[in-house]
Structures are given as structure tokens and as C-alpha cells.
PDB file of C-alpha atoms in Angstrom:
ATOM      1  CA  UNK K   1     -19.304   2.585 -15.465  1.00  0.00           C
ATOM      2  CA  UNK K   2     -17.831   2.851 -12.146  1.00  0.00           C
ATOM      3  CA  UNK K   3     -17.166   0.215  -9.683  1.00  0.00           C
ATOM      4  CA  UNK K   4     -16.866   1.736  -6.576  1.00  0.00           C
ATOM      5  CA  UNK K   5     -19.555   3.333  -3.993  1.00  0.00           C
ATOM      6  CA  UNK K   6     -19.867   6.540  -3.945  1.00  0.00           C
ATOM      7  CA  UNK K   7     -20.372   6.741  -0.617  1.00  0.00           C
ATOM      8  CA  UNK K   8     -17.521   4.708   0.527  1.00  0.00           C
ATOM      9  CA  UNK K   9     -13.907   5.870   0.583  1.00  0.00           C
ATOM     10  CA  UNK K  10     -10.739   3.545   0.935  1.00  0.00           C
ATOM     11  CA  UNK K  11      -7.514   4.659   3.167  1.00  0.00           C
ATOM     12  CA  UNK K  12      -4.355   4.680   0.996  1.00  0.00           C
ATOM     13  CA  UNK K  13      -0.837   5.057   2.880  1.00  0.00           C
ATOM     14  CA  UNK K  14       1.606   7.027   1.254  1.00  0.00           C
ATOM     15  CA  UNK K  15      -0.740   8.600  -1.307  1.00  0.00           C
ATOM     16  CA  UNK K  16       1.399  11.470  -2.721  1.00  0.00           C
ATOM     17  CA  UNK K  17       3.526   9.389  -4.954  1.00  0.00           C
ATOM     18  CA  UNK K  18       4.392   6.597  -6.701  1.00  0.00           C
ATOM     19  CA  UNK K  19       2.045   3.360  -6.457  1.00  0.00           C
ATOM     20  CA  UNK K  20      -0.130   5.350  -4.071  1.00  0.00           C
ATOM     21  CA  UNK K  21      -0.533   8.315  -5.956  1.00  0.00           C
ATOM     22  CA  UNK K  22      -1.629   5.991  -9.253  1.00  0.00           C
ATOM     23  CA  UNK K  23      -3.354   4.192  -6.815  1.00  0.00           C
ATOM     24  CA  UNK K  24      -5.720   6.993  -5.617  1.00  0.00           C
ATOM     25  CA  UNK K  25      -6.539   8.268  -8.918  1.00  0.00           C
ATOM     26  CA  UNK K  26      -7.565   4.791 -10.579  1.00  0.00           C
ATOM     27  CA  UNK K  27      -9.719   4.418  -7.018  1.00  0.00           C
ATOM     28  CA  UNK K  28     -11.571   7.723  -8.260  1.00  0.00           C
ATOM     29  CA  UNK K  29     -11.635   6.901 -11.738  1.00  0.00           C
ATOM     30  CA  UNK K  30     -13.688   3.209 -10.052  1.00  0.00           C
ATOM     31  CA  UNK K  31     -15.691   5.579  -8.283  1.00  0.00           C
ATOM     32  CA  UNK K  32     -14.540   5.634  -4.577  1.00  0.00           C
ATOM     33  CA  UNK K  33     -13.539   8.756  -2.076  1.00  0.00           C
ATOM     34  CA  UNK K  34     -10.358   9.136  -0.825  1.00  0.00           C
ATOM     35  CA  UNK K  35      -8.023   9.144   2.401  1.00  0.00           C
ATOM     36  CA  UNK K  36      -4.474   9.519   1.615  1.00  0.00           C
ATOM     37  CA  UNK K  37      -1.356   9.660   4.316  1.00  0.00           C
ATOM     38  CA  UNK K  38       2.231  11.504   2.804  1.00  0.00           C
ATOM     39  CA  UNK K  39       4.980  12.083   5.133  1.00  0.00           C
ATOM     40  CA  UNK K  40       5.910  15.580   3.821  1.00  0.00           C
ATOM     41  CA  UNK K  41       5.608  16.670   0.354  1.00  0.00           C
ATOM     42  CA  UNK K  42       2.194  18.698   0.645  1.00  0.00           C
ATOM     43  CA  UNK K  43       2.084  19.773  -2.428  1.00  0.00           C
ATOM     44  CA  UNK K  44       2.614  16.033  -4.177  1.00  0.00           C
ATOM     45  CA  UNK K  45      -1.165  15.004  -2.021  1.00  0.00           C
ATOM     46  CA  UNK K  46      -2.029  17.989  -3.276  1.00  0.00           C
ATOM     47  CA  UNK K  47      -1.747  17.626  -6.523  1.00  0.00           C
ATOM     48  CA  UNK K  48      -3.422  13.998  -5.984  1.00  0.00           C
ATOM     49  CA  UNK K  49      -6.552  15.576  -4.546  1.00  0.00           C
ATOM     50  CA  UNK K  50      -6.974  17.741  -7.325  1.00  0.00           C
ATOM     51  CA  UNK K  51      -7.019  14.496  -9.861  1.00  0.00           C
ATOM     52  CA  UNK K  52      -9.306  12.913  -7.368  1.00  0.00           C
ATOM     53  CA  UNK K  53     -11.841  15.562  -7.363  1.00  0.00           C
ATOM     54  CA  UNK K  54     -11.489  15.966 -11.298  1.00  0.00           C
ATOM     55  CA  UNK K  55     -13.085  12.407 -10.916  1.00  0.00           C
ATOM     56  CA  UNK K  56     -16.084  13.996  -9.051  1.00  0.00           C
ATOM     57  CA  UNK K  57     -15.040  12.367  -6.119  1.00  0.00           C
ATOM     58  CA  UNK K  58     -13.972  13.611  -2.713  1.00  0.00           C
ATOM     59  CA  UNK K  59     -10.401  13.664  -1.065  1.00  0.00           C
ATOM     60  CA  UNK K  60      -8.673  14.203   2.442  1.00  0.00           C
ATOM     61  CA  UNK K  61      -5.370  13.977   2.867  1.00  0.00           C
ATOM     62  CA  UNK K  62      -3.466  13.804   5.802  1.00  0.00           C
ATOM     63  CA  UNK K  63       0.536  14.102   6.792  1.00  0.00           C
ATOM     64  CA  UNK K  64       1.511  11.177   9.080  1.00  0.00           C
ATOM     65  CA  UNK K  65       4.841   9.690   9.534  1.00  0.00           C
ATOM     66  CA  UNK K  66       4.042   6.015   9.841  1.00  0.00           C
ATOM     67  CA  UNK K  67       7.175   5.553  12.200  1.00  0.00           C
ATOM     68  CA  UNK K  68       5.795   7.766  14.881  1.00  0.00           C
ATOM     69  CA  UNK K  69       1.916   8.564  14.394  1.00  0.00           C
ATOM     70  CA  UNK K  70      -0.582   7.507  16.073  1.00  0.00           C
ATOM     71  CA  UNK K  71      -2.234   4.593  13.920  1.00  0.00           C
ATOM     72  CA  UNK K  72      -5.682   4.871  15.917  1.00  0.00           C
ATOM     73  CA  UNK K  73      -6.057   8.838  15.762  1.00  0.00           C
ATOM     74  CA  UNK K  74      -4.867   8.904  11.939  1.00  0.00           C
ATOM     75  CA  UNK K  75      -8.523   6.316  11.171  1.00  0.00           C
ATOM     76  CA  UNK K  76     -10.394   8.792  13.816  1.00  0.00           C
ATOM     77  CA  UNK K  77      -9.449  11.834  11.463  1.00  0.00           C
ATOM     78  CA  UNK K  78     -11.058   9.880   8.356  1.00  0.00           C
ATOM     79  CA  UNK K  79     -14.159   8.885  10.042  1.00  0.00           C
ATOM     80  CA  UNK K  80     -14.700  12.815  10.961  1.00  0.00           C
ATOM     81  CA  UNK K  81     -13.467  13.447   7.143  1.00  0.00           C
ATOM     82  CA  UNK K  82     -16.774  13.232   5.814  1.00  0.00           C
ATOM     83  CA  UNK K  83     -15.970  10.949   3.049  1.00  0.00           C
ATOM     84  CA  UNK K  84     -18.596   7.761   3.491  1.00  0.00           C
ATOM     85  CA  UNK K  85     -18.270   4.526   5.211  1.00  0.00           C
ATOM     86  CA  UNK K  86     -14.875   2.624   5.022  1.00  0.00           C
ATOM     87  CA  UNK K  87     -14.588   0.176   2.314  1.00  0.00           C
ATOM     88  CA  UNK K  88     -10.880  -0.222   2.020  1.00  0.00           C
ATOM     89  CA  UNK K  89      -7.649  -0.243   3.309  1.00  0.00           C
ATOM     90  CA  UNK K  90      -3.904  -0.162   0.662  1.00  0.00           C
ATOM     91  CA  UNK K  91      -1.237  -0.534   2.912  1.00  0.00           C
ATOM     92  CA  UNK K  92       1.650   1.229   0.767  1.00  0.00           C
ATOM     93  CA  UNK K  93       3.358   3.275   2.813  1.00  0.00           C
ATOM     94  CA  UNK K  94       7.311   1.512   3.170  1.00  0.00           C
ATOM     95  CA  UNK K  95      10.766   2.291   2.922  1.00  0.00           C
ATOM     96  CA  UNK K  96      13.293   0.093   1.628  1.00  0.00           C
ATOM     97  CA  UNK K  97      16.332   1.144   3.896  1.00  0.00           C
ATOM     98  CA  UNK K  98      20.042   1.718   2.267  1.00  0.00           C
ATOM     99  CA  UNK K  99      21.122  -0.808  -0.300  1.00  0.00           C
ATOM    100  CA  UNK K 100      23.479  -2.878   2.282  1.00  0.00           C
ATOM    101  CA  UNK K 101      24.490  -6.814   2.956  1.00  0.00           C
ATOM    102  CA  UNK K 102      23.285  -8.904   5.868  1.00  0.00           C
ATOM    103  CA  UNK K 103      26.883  -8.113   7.435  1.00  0.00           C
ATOM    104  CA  UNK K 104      26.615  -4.349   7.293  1.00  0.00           C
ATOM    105  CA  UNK K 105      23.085  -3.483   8.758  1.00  0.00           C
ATOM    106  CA  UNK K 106      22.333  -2.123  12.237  1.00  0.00           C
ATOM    107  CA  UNK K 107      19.161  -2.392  14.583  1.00  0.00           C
ATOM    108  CA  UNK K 108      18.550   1.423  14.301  1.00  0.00           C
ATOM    109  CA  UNK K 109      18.184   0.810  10.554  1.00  0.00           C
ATOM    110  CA  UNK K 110      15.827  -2.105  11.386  1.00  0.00           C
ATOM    111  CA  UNK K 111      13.613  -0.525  13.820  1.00  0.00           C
ATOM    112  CA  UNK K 112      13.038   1.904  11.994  1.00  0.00           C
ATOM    113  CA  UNK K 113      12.315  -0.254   8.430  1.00  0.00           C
ATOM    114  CA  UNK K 114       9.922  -2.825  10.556  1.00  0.00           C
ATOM    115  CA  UNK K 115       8.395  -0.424  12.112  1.00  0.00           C
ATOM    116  CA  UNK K 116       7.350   1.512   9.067  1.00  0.00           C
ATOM    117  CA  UNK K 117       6.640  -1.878   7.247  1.00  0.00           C
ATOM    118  CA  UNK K 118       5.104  -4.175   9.861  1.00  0.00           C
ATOM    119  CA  UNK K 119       4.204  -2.330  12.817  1.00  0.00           C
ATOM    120  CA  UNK K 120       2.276   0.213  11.158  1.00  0.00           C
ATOM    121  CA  UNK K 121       1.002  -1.636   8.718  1.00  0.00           C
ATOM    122  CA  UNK K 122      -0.337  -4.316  10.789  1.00  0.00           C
ATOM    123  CA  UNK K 123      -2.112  -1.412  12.859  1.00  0.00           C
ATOM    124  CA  UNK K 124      -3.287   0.245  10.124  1.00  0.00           C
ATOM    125  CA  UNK K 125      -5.010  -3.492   9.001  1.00  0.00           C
ATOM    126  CA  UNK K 126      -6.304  -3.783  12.962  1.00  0.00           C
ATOM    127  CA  UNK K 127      -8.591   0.001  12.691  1.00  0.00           C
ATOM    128  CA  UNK K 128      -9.478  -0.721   9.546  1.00  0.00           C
ATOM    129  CA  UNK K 129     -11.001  -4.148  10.379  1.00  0.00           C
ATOM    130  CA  UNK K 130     -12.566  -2.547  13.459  1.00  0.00           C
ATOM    131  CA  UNK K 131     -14.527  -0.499  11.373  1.00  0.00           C
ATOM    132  CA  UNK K 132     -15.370  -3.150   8.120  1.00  0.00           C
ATOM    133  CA  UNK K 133     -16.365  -6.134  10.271  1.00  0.00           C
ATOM    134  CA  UNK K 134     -19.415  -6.862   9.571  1.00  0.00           C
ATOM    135  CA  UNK K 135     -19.856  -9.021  13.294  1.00  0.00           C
ATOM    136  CA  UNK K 136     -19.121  -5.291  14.559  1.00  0.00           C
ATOM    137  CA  UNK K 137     -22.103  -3.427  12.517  1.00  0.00           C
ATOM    138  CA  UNK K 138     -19.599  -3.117   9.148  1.00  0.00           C
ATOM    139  CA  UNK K 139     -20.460  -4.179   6.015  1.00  0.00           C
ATOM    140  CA  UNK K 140     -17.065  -5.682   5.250  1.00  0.00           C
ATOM    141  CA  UNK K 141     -15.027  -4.650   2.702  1.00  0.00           C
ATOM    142  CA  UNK K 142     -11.123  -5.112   1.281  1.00  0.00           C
ATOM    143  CA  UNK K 143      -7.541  -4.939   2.423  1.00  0.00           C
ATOM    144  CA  UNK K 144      -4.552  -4.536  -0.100  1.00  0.00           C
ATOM    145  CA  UNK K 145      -1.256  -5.188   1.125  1.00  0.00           C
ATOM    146  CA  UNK K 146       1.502  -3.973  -1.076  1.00  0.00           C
ATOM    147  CA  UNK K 147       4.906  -6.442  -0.960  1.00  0.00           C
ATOM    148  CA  UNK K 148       7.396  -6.684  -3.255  1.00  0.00           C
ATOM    149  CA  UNK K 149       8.859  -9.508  -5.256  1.00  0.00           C
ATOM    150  CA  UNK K 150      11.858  -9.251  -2.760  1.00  0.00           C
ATOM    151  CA  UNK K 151       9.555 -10.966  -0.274  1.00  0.00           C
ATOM    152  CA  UNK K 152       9.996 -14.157  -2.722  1.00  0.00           C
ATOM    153  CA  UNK K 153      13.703 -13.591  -4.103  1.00  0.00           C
ATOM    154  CA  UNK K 154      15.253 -12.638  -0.532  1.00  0.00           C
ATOM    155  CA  UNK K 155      16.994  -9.302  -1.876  1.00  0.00           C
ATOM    156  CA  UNK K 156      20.107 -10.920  -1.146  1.00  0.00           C
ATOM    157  CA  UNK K 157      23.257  -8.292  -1.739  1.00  0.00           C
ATOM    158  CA  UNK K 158      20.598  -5.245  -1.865  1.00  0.00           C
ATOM    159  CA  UNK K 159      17.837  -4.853   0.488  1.00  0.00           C
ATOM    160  CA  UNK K 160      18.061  -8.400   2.215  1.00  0.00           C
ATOM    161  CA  UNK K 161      16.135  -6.644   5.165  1.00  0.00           C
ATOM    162  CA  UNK K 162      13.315  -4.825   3.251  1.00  0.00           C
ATOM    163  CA  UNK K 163      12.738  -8.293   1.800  1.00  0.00           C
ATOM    164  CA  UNK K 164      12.565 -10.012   4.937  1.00  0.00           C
ATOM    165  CA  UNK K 165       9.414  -7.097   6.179  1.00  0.00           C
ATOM    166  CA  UNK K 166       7.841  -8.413   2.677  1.00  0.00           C
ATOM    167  CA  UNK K 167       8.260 -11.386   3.450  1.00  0.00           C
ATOM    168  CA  UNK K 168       6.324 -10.582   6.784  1.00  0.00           C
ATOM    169  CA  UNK K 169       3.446  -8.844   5.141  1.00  0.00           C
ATOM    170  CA  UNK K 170       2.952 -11.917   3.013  1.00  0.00           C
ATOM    171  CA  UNK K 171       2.836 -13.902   5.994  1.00  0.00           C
ATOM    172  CA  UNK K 172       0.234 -11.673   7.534  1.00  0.00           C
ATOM    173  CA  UNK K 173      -1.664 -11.261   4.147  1.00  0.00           C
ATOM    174  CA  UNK K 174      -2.321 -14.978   4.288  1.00  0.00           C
ATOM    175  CA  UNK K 175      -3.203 -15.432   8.142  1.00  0.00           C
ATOM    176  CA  UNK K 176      -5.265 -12.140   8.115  1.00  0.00           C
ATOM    177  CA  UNK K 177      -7.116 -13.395   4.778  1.00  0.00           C
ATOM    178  CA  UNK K 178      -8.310 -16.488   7.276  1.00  0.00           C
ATOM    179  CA  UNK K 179      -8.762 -14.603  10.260  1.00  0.00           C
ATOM    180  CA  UNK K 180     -10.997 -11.772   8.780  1.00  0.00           C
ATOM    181  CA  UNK K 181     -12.914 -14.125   5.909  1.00  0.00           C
ATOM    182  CA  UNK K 182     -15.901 -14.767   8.187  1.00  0.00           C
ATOM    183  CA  UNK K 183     -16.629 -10.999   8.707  1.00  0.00           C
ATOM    184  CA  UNK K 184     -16.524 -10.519   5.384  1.00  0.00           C
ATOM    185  CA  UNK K 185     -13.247  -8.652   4.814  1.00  0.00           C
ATOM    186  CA  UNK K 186     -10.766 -10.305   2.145  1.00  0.00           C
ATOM    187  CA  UNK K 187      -7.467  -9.219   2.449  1.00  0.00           C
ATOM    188  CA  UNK K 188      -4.344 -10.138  -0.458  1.00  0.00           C
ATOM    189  CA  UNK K 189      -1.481  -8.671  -1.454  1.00  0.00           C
ATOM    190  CA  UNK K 190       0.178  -7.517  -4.643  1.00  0.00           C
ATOM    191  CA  UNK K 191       3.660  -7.631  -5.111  1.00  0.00           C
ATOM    192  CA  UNK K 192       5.546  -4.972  -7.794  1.00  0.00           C
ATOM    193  CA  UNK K 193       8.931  -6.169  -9.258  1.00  0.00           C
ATOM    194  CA  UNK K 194      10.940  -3.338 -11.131  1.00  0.00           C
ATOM    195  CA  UNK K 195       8.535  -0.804 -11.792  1.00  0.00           C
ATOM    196  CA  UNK K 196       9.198   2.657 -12.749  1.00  0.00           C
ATOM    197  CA  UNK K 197       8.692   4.698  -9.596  1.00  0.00           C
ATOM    198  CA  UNK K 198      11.118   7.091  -7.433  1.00  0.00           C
ATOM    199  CA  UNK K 199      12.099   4.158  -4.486  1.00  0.00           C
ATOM    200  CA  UNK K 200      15.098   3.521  -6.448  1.00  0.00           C
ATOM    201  CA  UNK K 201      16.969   6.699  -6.667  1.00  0.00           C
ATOM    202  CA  UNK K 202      15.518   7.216  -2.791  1.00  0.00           C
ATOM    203  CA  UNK K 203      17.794   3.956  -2.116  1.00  0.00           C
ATOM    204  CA  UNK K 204      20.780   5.420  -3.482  1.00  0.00           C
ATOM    205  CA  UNK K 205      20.603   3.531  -6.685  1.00  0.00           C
ATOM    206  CA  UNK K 206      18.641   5.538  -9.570  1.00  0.00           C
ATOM    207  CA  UNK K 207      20.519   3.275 -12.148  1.00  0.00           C
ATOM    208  CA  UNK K 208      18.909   0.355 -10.497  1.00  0.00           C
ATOM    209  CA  UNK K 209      16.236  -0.608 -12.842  1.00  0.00           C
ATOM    210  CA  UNK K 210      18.278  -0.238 -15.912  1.00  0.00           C
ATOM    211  CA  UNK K 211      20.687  -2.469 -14.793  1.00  0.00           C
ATOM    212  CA  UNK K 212      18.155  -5.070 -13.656  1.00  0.00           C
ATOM    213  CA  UNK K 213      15.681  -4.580 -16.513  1.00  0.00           C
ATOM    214  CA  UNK K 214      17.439  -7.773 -18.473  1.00  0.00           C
ATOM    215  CA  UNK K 215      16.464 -10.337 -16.119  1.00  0.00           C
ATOM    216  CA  UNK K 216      12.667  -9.286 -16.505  1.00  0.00           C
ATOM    217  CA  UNK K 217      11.048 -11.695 -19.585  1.00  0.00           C
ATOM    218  CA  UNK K 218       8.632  -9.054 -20.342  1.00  0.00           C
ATOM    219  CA  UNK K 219      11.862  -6.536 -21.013  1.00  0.00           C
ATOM    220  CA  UNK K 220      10.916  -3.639 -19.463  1.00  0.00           C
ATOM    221  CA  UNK K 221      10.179  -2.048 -16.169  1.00  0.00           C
ATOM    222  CA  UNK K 222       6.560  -1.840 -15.336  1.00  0.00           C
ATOM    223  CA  UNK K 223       4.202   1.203 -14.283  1.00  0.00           C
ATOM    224  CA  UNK K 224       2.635   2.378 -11.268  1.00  0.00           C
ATOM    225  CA  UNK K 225      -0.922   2.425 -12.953  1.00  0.00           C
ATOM    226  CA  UNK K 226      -0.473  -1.261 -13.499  1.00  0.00           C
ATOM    227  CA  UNK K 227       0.069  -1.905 -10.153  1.00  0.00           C
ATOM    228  CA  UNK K 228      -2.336   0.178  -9.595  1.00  0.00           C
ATOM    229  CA  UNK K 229      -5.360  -1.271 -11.774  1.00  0.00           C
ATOM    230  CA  UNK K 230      -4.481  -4.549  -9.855  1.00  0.00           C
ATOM    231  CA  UNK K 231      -4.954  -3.461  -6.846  1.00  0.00           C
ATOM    232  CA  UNK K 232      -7.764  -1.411  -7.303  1.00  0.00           C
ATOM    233  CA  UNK K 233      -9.575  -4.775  -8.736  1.00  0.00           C
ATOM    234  CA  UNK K 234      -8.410  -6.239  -5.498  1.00  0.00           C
ATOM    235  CA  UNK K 235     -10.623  -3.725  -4.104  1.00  0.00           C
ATOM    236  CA  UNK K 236     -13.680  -4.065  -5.809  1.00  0.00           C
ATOM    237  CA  UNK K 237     -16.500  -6.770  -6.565  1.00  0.00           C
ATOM    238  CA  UNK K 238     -15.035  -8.042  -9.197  1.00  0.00           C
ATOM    239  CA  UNK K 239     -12.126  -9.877  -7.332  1.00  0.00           C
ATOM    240  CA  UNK K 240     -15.612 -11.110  -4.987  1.00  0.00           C
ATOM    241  CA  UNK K 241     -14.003 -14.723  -4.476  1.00  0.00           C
ATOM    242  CA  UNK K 242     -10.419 -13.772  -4.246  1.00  0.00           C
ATOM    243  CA  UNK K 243      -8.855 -13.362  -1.079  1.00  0.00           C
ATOM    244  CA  UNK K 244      -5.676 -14.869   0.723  1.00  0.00           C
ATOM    245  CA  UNK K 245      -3.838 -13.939  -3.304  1.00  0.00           C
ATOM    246  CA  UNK K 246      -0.614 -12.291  -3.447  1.00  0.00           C
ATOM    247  CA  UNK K 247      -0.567 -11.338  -7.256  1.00  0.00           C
ATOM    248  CA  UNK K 248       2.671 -11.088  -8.761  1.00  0.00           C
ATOM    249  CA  UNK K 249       2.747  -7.829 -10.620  1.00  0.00           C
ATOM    250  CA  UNK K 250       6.891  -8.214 -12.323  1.00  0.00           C
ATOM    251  CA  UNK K 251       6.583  -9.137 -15.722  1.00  0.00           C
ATOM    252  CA  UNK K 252       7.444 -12.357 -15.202  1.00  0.00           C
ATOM    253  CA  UNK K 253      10.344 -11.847 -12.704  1.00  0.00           C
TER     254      UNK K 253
END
């Protein structure tokens, strides 16, 4: 039995791969349609809309660099897609940035990372309350921010700055969870630790997890489809009287 409605889709940045990818096809499996944003790699969303449809469920997919795009055009495009009314919003899209030290980044490297991370995201969380609120004819519905356990552990000697723009989606998980409660829109977070996907090697550092996989008590990396089930329960009735969370999804880490 599905979950979803089938004539509701949810928006999922940076679809094509990794988190978002599982994330759109365990959305389809729950019964929901489909908006997906990739950067470049057409034929990765491609390949995602197939497994959506497979589902018998519908799929747009639409190239947008979240450094540059237009946030507000990018949520006009889905509501001419066709695909329902908006029930949901996973904010995945992020870069991590080079592996560097406090002492050796630079501001281009941080304009660039916050506003991929923040800026974007935080937009992206503004149009899709506009449209969900139900004190502005919506009928409410769920945001999923994806952090990171770095938000928590400070990335200190790696990716000090990518955890300091988790550590700023938590804080706007948490304030937008309050903010948006009474118009019945919960918002939460999920935060990955080592998990198996391709940000790692994009980093510079495709040894990464199997270096780091000790310190996890579970011992072993984790999957995209488990972040993915997590957040798609964030998403759906079942996680009714959860909002404000920020699940930790690291095997203990």
C-alpha cells in the first residue's frame, strides 16, 4: 500500500544521484509524482524518471544550477509540470567544497558553498511554503532538509566550512519547524554520516570512507536508500507529529 497522493508531487534538489536519486524512487515506490533539479548529467535524471514512471507515477525533471538559477522560476516550471498539488519539498542539492583547514579557505570558495547550501536552500523552503500554507489556500504539507553529521562534529581538518552551512540548515530546520507549524507545514532534517555515495571521490578523497569506516559502531558505511526511507517517512503521514527532528542517519557516529 502506498503512502503518498497520487495527485501530489514533492520537489527533490539534486535528483540525478546519490541521496536524491534513492530519494525519488522510494517517493514513487510511497506513491508520490516527481520534480527533480540536476546540474548537468541528463542522462543520470534520466535514468531516474524512467524508475519513477516504472512506479506508475509521473516525473519532470529539470537542469538548474542552484548557484545561479532562479529559485522562483525553477517552482513556476513545476506548477505548469502537470504533476498535482505540492506536497513536499527535500532540500539535497549541496556541495561540500575541497577538503581544506580553516587557514587555507578563501571567500570565493565560500560564496559559492553558502550559496549553494543556504541561499538556495532557504529559497527553495520560502516557494515551497508559499504554495503549502494552508493560511494561503494550501493544504500544508512537508519539508526535508538534508545536513550532515558534520553540522554536529564541526568537520574540523576536512570540510570545517561545509559543516558550518550544516550547521546553518539545522539552525533553520528548527526555527522554520516553529515558524511554519501553524500552517500546517512540518519541516526536519536528516543528517547522513558516511554513507556510500559519490560526494567523496567529488571532494578529492574517494578513499575517504574506508579510512573513516572504523570510527562508525555499526562498522560499515551506510546506503542512500536508508537515507532515503527516512526521509521519505519524514514526508509522509506517518511521521504526522514529528516536526522540528533532525534524525541522525550514521550508524551511530
Amino acid at each position: 500500500m502506498t503512502s503518498g497522493d497520487q495527485d501530489a508531487y514533492v520537489v527533490v534538489t539534486g535528483g540525478s544521484r546519490g541521496i536524491g536519486a534513492a530519494t525519488a524512487r522510494v517517493a514513487a515506490q510511497a506513491g508520490y509524482n516527481l520534480a527533480l533539479t540536476y546540474k548537468s548529467n541528463q542522462s543520470a535524471a534520466d535514468a531516474v524518471i524512467q524508475a519513477v514512471e516504472e512506479e506508475g507515477r509521473r516525473a519532470v525533471a529539470q537542469p538548474f544550477d542552484m548557484a545561479t538559477g532562479n529559485v522562483e522560476e525553477l517552482f513556476q516550471t513545476f506548477d505548469a509540470a502537470g504533476l498535482g498539488r505540492l506536497h513536499g519539498l527535500v532540500n539535497n542539492a549541496g556541495i561540500t567544497g575541497p577538503i581544506k583547514c580553516l587557514t587555507e579557505i578563501d571567500q570565493a570558495m565560500l560564496d559559492d558553498l553558502f550559496r549553494i547550501n543556504i541561499t538556495s536552500l532557504m529559497l527553495c523552503m520560502k516557494e515551497a511554503a508559499l504554495r503549502m500554507s494552508t493560511a494561503r489556500g494550501g493544504a500544508g504539507g512537508a519539508i526535508v532538509n538534508v545536513s550532515s553529521r558534520a553540522g554536529q562534529l564541526g568537520g574540523a581538518g576536512e570540510w570545517i566550512h561545509y559543516a558550518a552551512s550544516k550547521g546553518a540548515v539545522d539552525t533553520l530546520t528548527e526555527g522554520a519547524a516553529k515558524e511554519l507549524g501553524g500552517e500546517g507545514i512540518r519541516v526536519n532534517a536528516v543528517s547522513p554520516g558516511l554513507i556510500e555515495t559519490e560526494i567523496h571521490a567529488a571532494a578529492g578523497a574517494p578513499e575517504r570512507l574506508e579510512k573513516m569506516v572504523g570510527g562508525v559502531p555499526l562498522g560499515r558505511a551506510g546506503a542512500a536508500e536508508e537515507v532515503a526511507e527516512a526521509i521519505v517517512w519524514l514526508l509522509s503521514g506517518k511521521s504526522s507529529y514529528v516536526s522540528g527532528a533532525n534524525i541522525a542517519i550514521s550508524g551511530g557516529r
